[in-house]
Coordinates of C-alpha atoms in Angstrom, one line a residue:
M13 CA 0.0 0.0 0.0
G14 CA 3.0 2.3 0.1
H15 CA 2.8 5.0 2.8
L16 CA -0.9 4.4 3.9
T17 CA -2.4 1.3 5.6
D18 CA -6.0 0.2 5.1
A19 CA -6.7 1.2 8.7
Q20 CA -5.4 4.7 8.2
F21 CA -7.4 5.1 5.0
K22 CA -10.6 4.0 6.6
N23 CA -9.9 6.4 9.5
I24 CA -9.5 9.3 7.1
I25 CA -12.7 8.7 5.2
E26 CA -14.7 8.2 8.4
T27 CA -13.3 11.3 10.1
D28 CA -15.7 13.8 8.4
E29 CA -18.9 12.3 7.0
E30 CA -19.5 15.6 5.1
M31 CA -16.1 15.6 3.3
S32 CA -16.5 14.9 -0.4
G33 CA -14.6 12.2 -2.3
E34 CA -12.6 14.7 -4.1
A35 CA -11.6 16.5 -0.9
V36 CA -10.4 13.2 0.6
E37 CA -8.3 12.5 -2.5
V38 CA -6.7 15.9 -2.3
L39 CA -6.0 15.4 1.4
L40 CA -4.3 12.0 0.6
A41 CA -2.3 13.4 -2.3
T42 CA -1.0 16.5 -0.4
D43 CA -0.6 15.3 3.2
Y44 CA 0.2 11.7 2.7
K45 CA 2.0 11.9 -0.8
I46 CA -0.2 9.1 -2.1
T47 CA 0.1 8.4 -5.9
Q48 CA -3.0 8.0 -8.0
H49 CA -2.4 4.2 -8.4
Q50 CA -1.9 3.7 -4.7
L51 CA -5.1 5.6 -4.0
L52 CA -7.0 3.5 -6.5
F53 CA -6.0 0.3 -4.7
A54 CA -6.7 1.9 -1.3
K55 CA -10.2 2.8 -2.4
S56 CA -10.7 -0.7 -3.9
R57 CA -9.7 -2.3 -0.6
A58 CA -11.8 0.0 1.5
F59 CA -14.9 -0.4 -0.6
D60 CA -14.3 -4.1 -1.5
L61 CA -14.3 -3.2 -5.3
T62 CA -12.1 -4.4 -8.1
P63 CA -9.6 -2.0 -9.7
I64 CA -9.3 -2.1 -13.5
N65 CA -6.7 -0.8 -16.0
I66 CA -8.8 1.6 -18.1
K67 CA -6.0 1.9 -20.6
R68 CA -7.0 -1.6 -21.9
C69 CA -10.6 -0.6 -22.7
M70 CA -12.1 0.9 -25.8
V71 CA -15.4 2.1 -27.0
T72 CA -17.4 -0.4 -29.1
E73 CA -20.8 -0.2 -30.7
T74 CA -22.5 -1.6 -27.6
T75 CA -20.7 0.7 -25.1
Y76 CA -23.4 3.4 -24.9
S77 CA -26.4 1.1 -25.7
K78 CA -27.7 1.3 -22.2
L79 CA -26.2 4.5 -20.9
D80 CA -26.3 7.8 -22.8
K81 CA -22.8 9.2 -23.6
D82 CA -23.7 12.6 -22.1
F83 CA -24.7 10.9 -18.9
C84 CA -21.4 9.1 -18.8
K85 CA -19.5 12.3 -19.4
A86 CA -21.3 14.2 -16.6
N87 CA -20.9 11.4 -14.1
K88 CA -17.5 10.1 -15.2
V89 CA -18.8 6.6 -15.8
L90 CA -17.5 4.1 -18.5
P91 CA -19.8 1.2 -19.4
L92 CA -17.6 -1.9 -19.9
G93 CA -20.0 -4.6 -20.9
F94 CA -22.8 -6.9 -19.9
A95 CA -22.9 -10.2 -18.0
G96 CA -26.2 -11.8 -17.7
D97 CA -28.6 -9.3 -16.1
H98 CA -25.6 -7.2 -14.9
I99 CA -24.1 -4.0 -16.4
I100 CA -20.4 -3.6 -15.6
I101 CA -19.3 0.0 -15.2
A102 CA -16.0 1.7 -14.2
L103 CA -16.0 4.8 -12.1
S104 CA -13.4 6.6 -10.1
N105 CA -15.5 8.0 -7.1
P106 CA -17.0 5.2 -5.0
F107 CA -18.2 7.8 -2.5
D108 CA -20.8 9.0 -4.9
L109 CA -23.4 6.3 -4.4
H110 CA -26.2 8.0 -6.3
V111 CA -24.4 7.4 -9.6
T112 CA -24.9 3.6 -9.3
S113 CA -28.5 4.1 -8.4
K114 CA -29.0 6.3 -11.5
V115 CA -27.2 3.6 -13.7
H116 CA -29.6 1.0 -12.3
E117 CA -32.7 3.2 -13.0
I118 CA -31.6 4.1 -16.5
S119 CA -30.4 0.6 -17.6
G120 CA -32.9 -1.5 -15.7
M121 CA -30.0 -3.9 -14.9
K122 CA -28.1 -4.8 -11.8
V123 CA -24.9 -2.9 -11.5
S124 CA -21.4 -4.3 -11.0
V125 CA -18.8 -1.6 -10.2
L126 CA -15.1 -1.6 -11.0
L127 CA -12.7 1.2 -10.0
G128 CA -10.6 3.1 -12.5
L129 CA -8.5 6.3 -12.6
Q130 CA -10.7 9.4 -13.3
S131 CA -8.2 10.8 -15.9
E132 CA -8.3 7.6 -17.9
I133 CA -12.1 7.3 -17.8
E134 CA -12.4 10.9 -19.0
K135 CA -10.0 10.3 -21.9
I136 CA -12.1 7.4 -23.3
V137 CA -15.5 9.0 -22.7
D138 CA -14.2 12.2 -24.3
D139 CA -12.9 10.2 -27.3
K140 CA -9.3 11.3 -26.5
G141 CA -8.0 7.9 -25.5
D142 CA -5.8 5.6 -27.6
Q143 CA -7.3 2.5 -29.1
H144 CA -6.6 -0.6 -27.2
Q145 CA -8.1 -4.1 -26.9
A146 CA -11.7 -4.2 -25.8
V147 CA -12.4 -4.9 -22.2
G148 CA -13.1 -8.5 -21.4
F149 CA -13.0 -11.2 -18.7
G150 CA -9.2 -11.1 -18.5
D151 CA -9.1 -7.4 -18.1
V152 CA -11.5 -7.4 -15.2
V153 CA -9.7 -10.1 -13.3
E154 CA -6.2 -9.0 -14.4
A155 CA -6.8 -5.7 -12.5
L156 CA -6.2 -7.5 -9.3
G157 CA -2.6 -7.9 -10.3
A158 CA -2.6 -5.2 -13.0
D159 CA 0.5 -4.2 -15.0
Y160 CA 0.4 -0.6 -14.0
E161 CA 3.3 1.8 -14.6
S162 CA 5.1 1.1 -11.3
E163 CA 6.0 -2.2 -9.7
E164 CA 5.0 -0.7 -6.4
D165 CA 1.3 -0.6 -7.3
I166 CA 0.8 -4.1 -5.9
D167 CA 3.1 -6.1 -3.6
E168 CA 3.8 -9.5 -5.2
D169 CA 3.9 -11.0 -1.7
D170 CA 0.1 -10.5 -1.7
F171 CA -0.2 -13.4 -4.2
S172 CA 1.9 -15.9 -2.3
D173 CA -0.7 -16.8 0.4
E174 CA -4.0 -18.4 -0.3
D175 CA -5.5 -16.3 2.5
S176 CA -4.4 -13.0 1.1
A177 CA -7.0 -10.5 0.0
P178 CA -5.9 -10.4 -3.7
I179 CA -5.9 -14.2 -4.0
I180 CA -9.4 -14.4 -2.4
K181 CA -10.7 -11.8 -4.8
L182 CA -9.0 -13.4 -7.8
A183 CA -10.7 -16.8 -7.0
N184 CA -14.1 -15.1 -6.5
R185 CA -13.8 -13.1 -9.7
I186 CA -12.9 -16.1 -11.8
I187 CA -15.9 -17.9 -10.6
E188 CA -18.3 -14.9 -10.8
E189 CA -17.2 -13.8 -14.3
A190 CA -17.5 -17.4 -15.6
Y191 CA -21.0 -17.6 -14.1
F192 CA -22.1 -14.3 -15.6
S193 CA -20.7 -15.3 -19.0
G194 CA -23.0 -18.4 -19.0
A195 CA -20.1 -20.9 -18.7
S196 CA -20.7 -24.5 -17.6
D197 CA -17.1 -25.4 -16.6
I198 CA -14.0 -23.6 -15.5
H199 CA -10.6 -25.1 -16.3
I200 CA -7.4 -24.0 -14.5
E201 CA -4.5 -25.6 -16.3
P202 CA -0.8 -25.3 -15.2
F203 CA 2.0 -25.1 -17.7
E204 CA 5.8 -24.6 -17.3
K205 CA 5.8 -20.8 -17.3
E206 CA 2.2 -19.8 -16.8
T207 CA -1.2 -21.1 -15.7
R208 CA -4.2 -20.8 -18.1
V209 CA -7.8 -20.2 -17.1
R210 CA -10.4 -21.3 -19.7
V211 CA -14.2 -21.5 -19.5
R212 CA -16.6 -23.6 -21.5
V213 CA -19.4 -21.6 -23.0
D214 CA -22.0 -23.3 -25.2
G215 CA -19.7 -26.4 -25.3
V216 CA -16.6 -24.5 -26.6
L217 CA -13.6 -23.8 -24.4
L218 CA -12.5 -20.1 -24.5
N219 CA -9.3 -18.7 -23.1
R220 CA -10.0 -16.1 -20.4
L221 CA -6.9 -15.4 -18.4
T222 CA -3.2 -16.2 -18.0
I223 CA -1.8 -16.2 -14.4
P224 CA 1.9 -16.1 -13.6
T225 CA 3.2 -19.2 -11.8
A226 CA 4.0 -17.1 -8.7
A227 CA 0.3 -16.6 -8.1
S228 CA -1.1 -19.9 -9.4
G229 CA 0.0 -22.0 -6.4
A230 CA -1.9 -19.8 -4.0
L231 CA -4.9 -19.7 -6.3
L232 CA -5.1 -23.5 -6.5
A233 CA -4.7 -23.7 -2.7
R234 CA -7.5 -21.1 -2.2
L235 CA -9.9 -23.1 -4.4
K236 CA -9.0 -26.3 -2.6
V237 CA -9.7 -24.6 0.8
M238 CA -13.1 -23.5 -0.5
A239 CA -13.8 -27.1 -1.7
Q240 CA -12.7 -28.5 1.7
L241 CA -10.0 -30.5 0.1
D242 CA -6.5 -31.4 1.5
I243 CA -4.2 -28.7 0.3
A244 CA -1.1 -30.7 1.3
E245 CA -2.1 -33.6 -1.0
K246 CA -0.8 -32.8 -4.4
R247 CA 0.0 -36.4 -5.7
M248 CA -3.6 -37.8 -5.8
P249 CA -6.8 -36.6 -7.6
Q250 CA -9.4 -35.2 -5.3
D251 CA -13.1 -34.4 -5.6
G252 CA -15.0 -31.7 -3.7
R253 CA -17.7 -29.1 -3.8
I254 CA -17.8 -25.4 -3.3
I255 CA -20.9 -23.8 -1.9
F256 CA -20.1 -20.4 -3.4
K257 CA -22.9 -18.4 -1.8
Q258 CA -21.0 -18.2 1.5
Y259 CA -17.9 -16.7 -0.3
N260 CA -19.4 -13.8 -2.3
K261 CA -21.5 -10.7 -1.6
R262 CA -23.3 -10.5 -4.9
G263 CA -25.9 -13.2 -4.1
V264 CA -24.6 -15.6 -6.7
D265 CA -26.2 -18.8 -5.5
I266 CA -24.2 -21.6 -7.2
D267 CA -22.4 -24.7 -6.3
L268 CA -19.3 -26.0 -8.0
R269 CA -18.3 -29.6 -8.4
V270 CA -14.5 -29.5 -8.1
S271 CA -12.0 -32.1 -9.5
T272 CA -8.3 -31.8 -9.0
A273 CA -5.6 -33.9 -10.8
P274 CA -1.8 -34.0 -10.6
L275 CA -0.3 -33.0 -13.9
N276 CA 3.2 -32.7 -15.2
H277 CA 3.5 -29.0 -14.3
G278 CA 1.4 -29.0 -11.2
E279 CA -2.2 -29.5 -10.1
G280 CA -5.0 -28.8 -12.5
I281 CA -8.6 -28.0 -11.4
V282 CA -11.8 -28.4 -13.3
M283 CA -15.0 -26.9 -11.8
R284 CA -18.5 -27.7 -13.0
I285 CA -20.9 -24.8 -12.3
L286 CA -24.2 -26.0 -10.8
D287 CA -26.7 -23.1 -10.9
K288 CA -29.1 -23.6 -8.0
Q289 CA -31.2 -20.7 -9.1
K290 CA -31.7 -22.3 -12.5
S291 CA -35.0 -24.2 -12.9
T292 CA -35.6 -27.2 -15.1
L293 CA -36.9 -26.7 -18.6
P294 CA -40.1 -28.2 -19.9
L295 CA -39.6 -31.2 -22.2
P296 CA -40.6 -29.3 -25.4
A297 CA -37.8 -26.8 -24.8
L298 CA -35.1 -29.4 -24.9
G299 CA -35.0 -29.9 -28.7
F300 CA -37.0 -33.1 -29.1
S301 CA -38.5 -33.5 -32.5
D302 CA -42.3 -33.7 -32.6
R303 CA -42.2 -37.5 -33.0
N304 CA -39.6 -38.1 -30.3
L305 CA -41.4 -35.7 -27.9
G306 CA -44.7 -37.5 -28.2
L307 CA -43.1 -41.0 -27.9
Y308 CA -40.9 -40.0 -24.9
R309 CA -43.9 -38.5 -23.1
E310 CA -45.8 -41.7 -23.6
L311 CA -42.9 -43.9 -22.4
I312 CA -42.2 -42.0 -19.2
Q313 CA -45.8 -42.6 -18.1
R314 CA -45.2 -46.4 -18.0
P315 CA -45.8 -47.9 -14.5
Y316 CA -42.5 -49.9 -14.5
G317 CA -39.4 -50.6 -16.5
M318 CA -36.1 -48.9 -17.2
I319 CA -35.4 -45.7 -19.1
L320 CA -31.8 -45.0 -19.9
H321 CA -30.1 -41.9 -21.2
C322 CA -26.6 -42.1 -22.7
G323 CA -24.0 -39.6 -24.0
P324 CA -20.8 -38.0 -22.9
T325 CA -20.4 -35.6 -19.9
G326 CA -22.1 -32.3 -20.7
S327 CA -24.6 -33.7 -23.2
G328 CA -27.7 -32.6 -21.3
K329 CA -28.6 -36.0 -19.7
S330 CA -29.3 -34.6 -16.3
M331 CA -31.5 -31.7 -17.5
T332 CA -33.6 -34.2 -19.6
L333 CA -34.0 -36.5 -16.6
Y334 CA -35.0 -33.7 -14.3
S335 CA -37.5 -32.4 -16.9
A336 CA -39.0 -35.9 -17.3
L337 CA -39.3 -36.3 -13.5
N338 CA -40.8 -32.8 -13.2
E339 CA -43.5 -33.8 -15.8
I340 CA -44.6 -37.0 -14.1
N341 CA -44.2 -35.6 -10.5
N342 CA -47.5 -35.4 -8.6
S343 CA -48.7 -36.1 -5.1
D344 CA -49.8 -39.6 -6.0
I345 CA -46.3 -41.1 -6.5
C346 CA -43.1 -41.3 -4.5
I347 CA -39.9 -40.3 -6.4
R348 CA -36.5 -41.1 -4.9
T349 CA -33.2 -40.0 -6.5
A350 CA -29.6 -41.0 -5.9
E351 CA -27.3 -38.4 -7.3
D352 CA -23.6 -37.4 -7.3
P353 CA -23.9 -34.5 -7.1
I354 CA -27.5 -33.1 -6.6
E355 CA -27.5 -30.6 -9.4
Y356 CA -31.1 -29.2 -9.0
T357 CA -33.4 -29.3 -6.1
L358 CA -37.0 -30.1 -7.2
P359 CA -40.1 -29.8 -5.0
G360 CA -41.7 -33.1 -4.3
L361 CA -38.6 -35.2 -5.0
L362 CA -36.7 -37.0 -2.2
Q363 CA -33.0 -36.7 -3.2
M364 CA -29.9 -38.4 -1.8
Q365 CA -26.4 -37.2 -2.2
M366 CA -23.8 -40.0 -2.7
Q367 CA -20.9 -40.2 -0.2
R368 CA -18.4 -42.7 -1.5
K369 CA -16.0 -42.0 1.3
I370 CA -18.4 -43.6 3.8
G371 CA -19.7 -46.3 1.5
L372 CA -22.8 -44.5 0.3
T373 CA -22.7 -45.6 -3.4
F374 CA -25.4 -45.8 -6.1
A375 CA -25.7 -49.6 -5.4
S376 CA -26.2 -49.1 -1.6
A377 CA -28.6 -46.2 -2.2
L378 CA -30.6 -48.3 -4.6
R379 CA -30.9 -51.2 -2.1
A380 CA -32.1 -48.7 0.5
F381 CA -34.7 -47.2 -1.9
L382 CA -36.2 -50.6 -2.6
R383 CA -37.1 -50.9 1.1
Q384 CA -38.8 -47.5 1.1
D385 CA -41.8 -48.1 -1.2
P386 CA -40.9 -45.8 -4.1
D387 CA -42.8 -45.6 -7.4
V388 CA -40.1 -43.9 -9.4
I389 CA -36.3 -44.2 -8.9
L390 CA -33.5 -42.1 -10.4
V391 CA -30.0 -43.5 -10.2
G392 CA -27.4 -40.9 -11.3
E393 CA -25.3 -43.3 -13.3
I394 CA -24.9 -47.1 -13.8
R395 CA -21.1 -47.5 -13.4
D396 CA -20.6 -51.2 -12.4
R397 CA -22.2 -54.6 -12.5
E398 CA -23.6 -54.4 -9.0
T399 CA -25.5 -51.2 -9.7
A400 CA -26.7 -52.5 -13.1
G401 CA -28.0 -55.7 -11.6
I402 CA -30.0 -54.0 -8.8
A403 CA -31.4 -51.4 -11.3
V404 CA -32.7 -54.2 -13.6
E405 CA -34.2 -56.0 -10.7
A406 CA -35.9 -52.8 -9.6
A407 CA -37.3 -52.3 -13.1
L408 CA -38.6 -55.8 -13.1
T409 CA -40.4 -55.5 -9.7
G410 CA -42.8 -52.7 -10.3
H411 CA -40.6 -49.6 -10.3
L412 CA -40.0 -47.1 -13.0
L413 CA -36.3 -46.5 -13.1
F414 CA -34.3 -43.7 -14.8
S415 CA -30.5 -43.7 -15.1
T416 CA -27.6 -42.8 -17.4
L417 CA -24.8 -44.7 -19.1
H418 CA -21.7 -43.5 -21.0
T419 CA -22.1 -44.9 -24.5
N420 CA -21.9 -43.3 -27.9
D421 CA -25.4 -44.2 -29.1
A422 CA -28.6 -46.0 -28.1
P423 CA -28.0 -49.5 -29.6
T424 CA -24.5 -49.9 -28.0
T425 CA -26.2 -49.4 -24.6
V426 CA -27.5 -53.0 -24.9
S427 CA -23.9 -54.2 -25.5
R428 CA -22.6 -52.2 -22.6
L429 CA -25.1 -53.8 -20.2
T430 CA -24.3 -57.2 -21.5
E431 CA -20.6 -56.5 -20.9
M432 CA -21.5 -55.7 -17.3
G433 CA -22.8 -59.2 -16.9
I434 CA -26.6 -58.6 -17.3
E435 CA -28.3 -61.5 -19.1
P436 CA -29.9 -60.5 -22.4
F437 CA -33.4 -61.7 -21.4
M438 CA -33.2 -59.5 -18.3
I439 CA -32.3 -56.5 -20.4
S440 CA -35.2 -57.1 -22.9
A441 CA -37.7 -57.7 -20.1
S442 CA -36.8 -54.5 -18.2
L443 CA -35.9 -51.9 -20.9
I444 CA -38.4 -49.4 -22.0
C445 CA -36.2 -47.2 -24.1
V446 CA -32.7 -45.7 -24.5
C447 CA -32.2 -42.1 -25.4
A448 CA -28.8 -41.0 -26.7
Q449 CA -28.3 -37.3 -26.8
R450 CA -25.9 -34.4 -27.6
L451 CA -25.9 -30.7 -27.4
M452 CA -25.2 -28.5 -30.5
R453 CA -24.7 -24.7 -30.6
R454 CA -27.7 -22.7 -31.9
V455 CA -26.9 -20.4 -34.8
C456 CA -27.6 -16.7 -33.9
K457 CA -31.1 -15.7 -35.0
S458 CA -30.0 -12.1 -35.5
C459 CA -27.2 -12.5 -37.9
K460 CA -27.5 -15.9 -39.5
K461 CA -27.3 -16.1 -43.3
N462 CA -29.2 -18.8 -45.3
Y463 CA -27.6 -20.4 -48.4
M464 CA -28.1 -23.4 -50.7
P465 CA -25.7 -26.2 -49.8
E466 CA -23.7 -27.7 -52.6
G467 CA -21.5 -30.8 -53.2
N468 CA -20.8 -33.0 -50.1
Q469 CA -23.1 -31.0 -47.8
A470 CA -26.1 -31.3 -50.2
E471 CA -25.5 -35.0 -50.5
I472 CA -25.3 -35.5 -46.7
I473 CA -28.6 -33.8 -45.9
Q474 CA -30.2 -35.4 -48.9
R475 CA -29.2 -38.9 -47.7
A476 CA -30.3 -38.2 -44.1
L477 CA -33.7 -36.6 -44.7
S478 CA -34.4 -37.0 -48.4
W479 CA -34.7 -33.2 -48.5
T480 CA -32.9 -30.3 -50.2
G481 CA -33.3 -26.6 -49.5
K482 CA -31.6 -23.6 -47.9
V483 CA -29.7 -24.0 -44.6
P484 CA -28.4 -21.4 -42.1
G485 CA -24.8 -20.3 -42.1
V486 CA -22.7 -18.3 -39.6
N487 CA -22.1 -14.6 -40.2
E488 CA -18.3 -14.3 -39.9
D489 CA -18.5 -10.9 -38.3
G490 CA -21.3 -11.9 -35.9
C491 CA -23.4 -9.3 -34.1
P492 CA -23.7 -7.8 -30.6
A493 CA -26.4 -10.3 -29.7
C494 CA -24.0 -13.3 -30.0
G495 CA -20.8 -11.4 -29.1
G496 CA -19.4 -11.9 -32.6
N497 CA -19.4 -15.7 -32.3
G498 CA -22.3 -16.5 -34.7
Y499 CA -23.8 -18.9 -32.2
K500 CA -25.9 -18.3 -29.1
G501 CA -27.3 -21.0 -26.8
R502 CA -27.6 -24.7 -27.5
V503 CA -30.2 -27.2 -28.6
G504 CA -30.4 -31.0 -28.0
I505 CA -30.4 -33.8 -30.5
H506 CA -31.8 -37.2 -29.6
E507 CA -31.7 -40.8 -30.7
L508 CA -34.8 -42.4 -29.1
M509 CA -34.8 -46.2 -29.3
A510 CA -38.0 -47.7 -27.9
T511 CA -38.2 -51.5 -27.5
S512 CA -40.4 -53.4 -29.9
E513 CA -41.2 -57.1 -30.4
E514 CA -38.6 -57.4 -33.2
L515 CA -36.0 -55.5 -31.0
I516 CA -36.7 -57.8 -28.0
K517 CA -36.0 -60.9 -30.2
A518 CA -32.7 -59.4 -31.4
I519 CA -31.6 -58.6 -27.8
N520 CA -32.5 -62.1 -26.6
A521 CA -30.6 -63.6 -29.5
G522 CA -27.5 -61.6 -28.4
E523 CA -27.3 -59.7 -31.7
E524 CA -24.5 -57.1 -32.0
A525 CA -25.1 -53.3 -31.9
A526 CA -25.1 -52.9 -35.7
V527 CA -27.9 -55.3 -36.1
I528 CA -29.9 -53.7 -33.3
K529 CA -29.4 -50.3 -34.8
R530 CA -30.7 -51.4 -38.2
I531 CA -33.8 -53.0 -36.6
A532 CA -34.4 -49.8 -34.5
M533 CA -34.2 -47.6 -37.6
R534 CA -36.5 -49.9 -39.5
T535 CA -39.1 -49.5 -36.7
G536 CA -38.9 -45.7 -36.7
M537 CA -35.8 -44.6 -34.7
M538 CA -34.2 -41.4 -36.0
T539 CA -30.4 -41.5 -35.5
L540 CA -28.4 -38.7 -33.9
H541 CA -27.1 -37.7 -37.3
Q542 CA -30.6 -37.6 -38.8
D543 CA -31.9 -35.5 -35.9
S544 CA -28.9 -33.1 -36.3
M545 CA -29.8 -32.7 -40.0
L546 CA -33.4 -32.0 -39.0
K547 CA -32.2 -29.2 -36.8
V548 CA -30.3 -27.8 -39.8
K549 CA -33.4 -28.1 -41.9
E550 CA -35.4 -26.2 -39.2
G551 CA -32.8 -23.4 -39.2
L552 CA -31.6 -24.0 -35.6
T553 CA -28.0 -24.8 -36.4
T554 CA -25.4 -25.0 -39.2
M555 CA -24.1 -27.9 -41.2
E556 CA -20.6 -27.3 -39.8
E557 CA -21.9 -27.6 -36.2
A558 CA -24.1 -30.6 -36.9
L559 CA -21.3 -32.6 -38.6
G560 CA -18.8 -31.5 -36.0
T561 CA -21.0 -32.9 -33.3
V562 CA -22.1 -36.2 -34.9
P563 CA -20.6 -37.8 -38.0
P564 CA -22.8 -39.0 -40.8
D565 CA -24.2 -42.5 -40.5
M566 CA -22.5 -45.3 -42.5
E567 CA -24.1 -46.2 -45.8
E568 CA -25.4 -49.5 -44.3
Y569 CA -27.7 -47.5 -42.1
E570 CA -29.1 -45.3 -44.9
I571 CA -32.7 -46.2 -45.2
D572 CA -35.8 -44.4 -46.5
H573 CA -36.9 -42.4 -43.5
N574 CA -39.8 -40.0 -43.9
V575 CA -39.2 -37.1 -41.6

């Protein structure tokens, strides 16, 4: 802090309640010889606000979309961007509380305040500043260790301890900004000379921040403390959970599923964001085609049997299962769930969190549920033979059971259960349906451009749907609505394989997945590829995104399918 401690600064600003912010700054500059940068960080600590290097900001076409430029000039405010329902602004005088109130009234958004130097804010608002990179996630967080003109602006020792204020703020800002940007995961990845922070937005990993190695160790330790993990154990992977509400003052009510792993240049952390304020979506909003939606709604009303969802991590399985349970949930039935972790809390559901350290696994939870008279059971994942066996038995004894498996498509789920040691006749007797799914990015509605596909693209969509016509494409420049990406949001694609008499015979005969897939398609199943092409036809996504998510079916599966 230079020549002034936090206690001294707080004492000065509390000495005379009527003293203006400018008068306090003059007093500090003249009597205490405090530089502008030292004062900036003193104010940030006193008011628990983040400083930012305004020199890295520039005016874009969206800068003054919510706040008029004349208002910004008069109040020395610089709009930096938007994050969810928040508008991020920079100002120099945190004493003037009515400015943030005005910003809230004018914009109709919640206000997140960052601190900047008044001279730098005035330069940009008055169009006198140099052109620099646009402000972004990295600039907001980088201000905690900003590269200002003097090395005395921040003491590097502040970043060596996981309990120091800058490290605590850095950890919080990384999580908050990832949440406000709509990210599903945060990756903190160590390399030889730096540590990289990336976030996954709409299924795509985006670079957000580079942290020097001097600060990365303390950051990782801080996150492990928040997740209640052993900070001394760096040789073994660990799993934990952060209840973020108790660590922030913005009311961000999220949990994070934390996984650490020892890597060649240190520990890496991946955090899955679980938004507790986010509600489940109705089934029609998940991307089901009309045929699949009607069939799935019919199948989940069955009194007993097994409904399985398959796909990789992050393919939307949990959301679909929650939506299905929400649809059938009423006061007449008892629904029990065994989850790891509990991602959403739904009224009317009795949910159990797995605790593997004490022996509370999916198998033991399932055994307990069967003694508690449930009608519907959700098992988070079938991972082993024991869980699979109990799940099949539950489905055969009058219970409707939902669960997930990690397989590529619906037909291979039967092979996976067989490999786990489940007899084919048990599978065919208990299975109602298997739903394989993926998530694809939606093309931006505001800036998409339609074109007529040619060559290989035209041939692929013709084979899949027996259809030709214009399809959407990405606008390379994007627009403010999608942040210049060309995509915004995601939509699900599904491969719904319902059991039939012919399919049951094939399962009992031990047929391989390729034969089961041909039979399922012959009886009406639409493959993941066909459903992805249907989304292209409907203008929801692009050919590039669809083919990048699911490859085309092999020619042996090409049959006449009337969509």
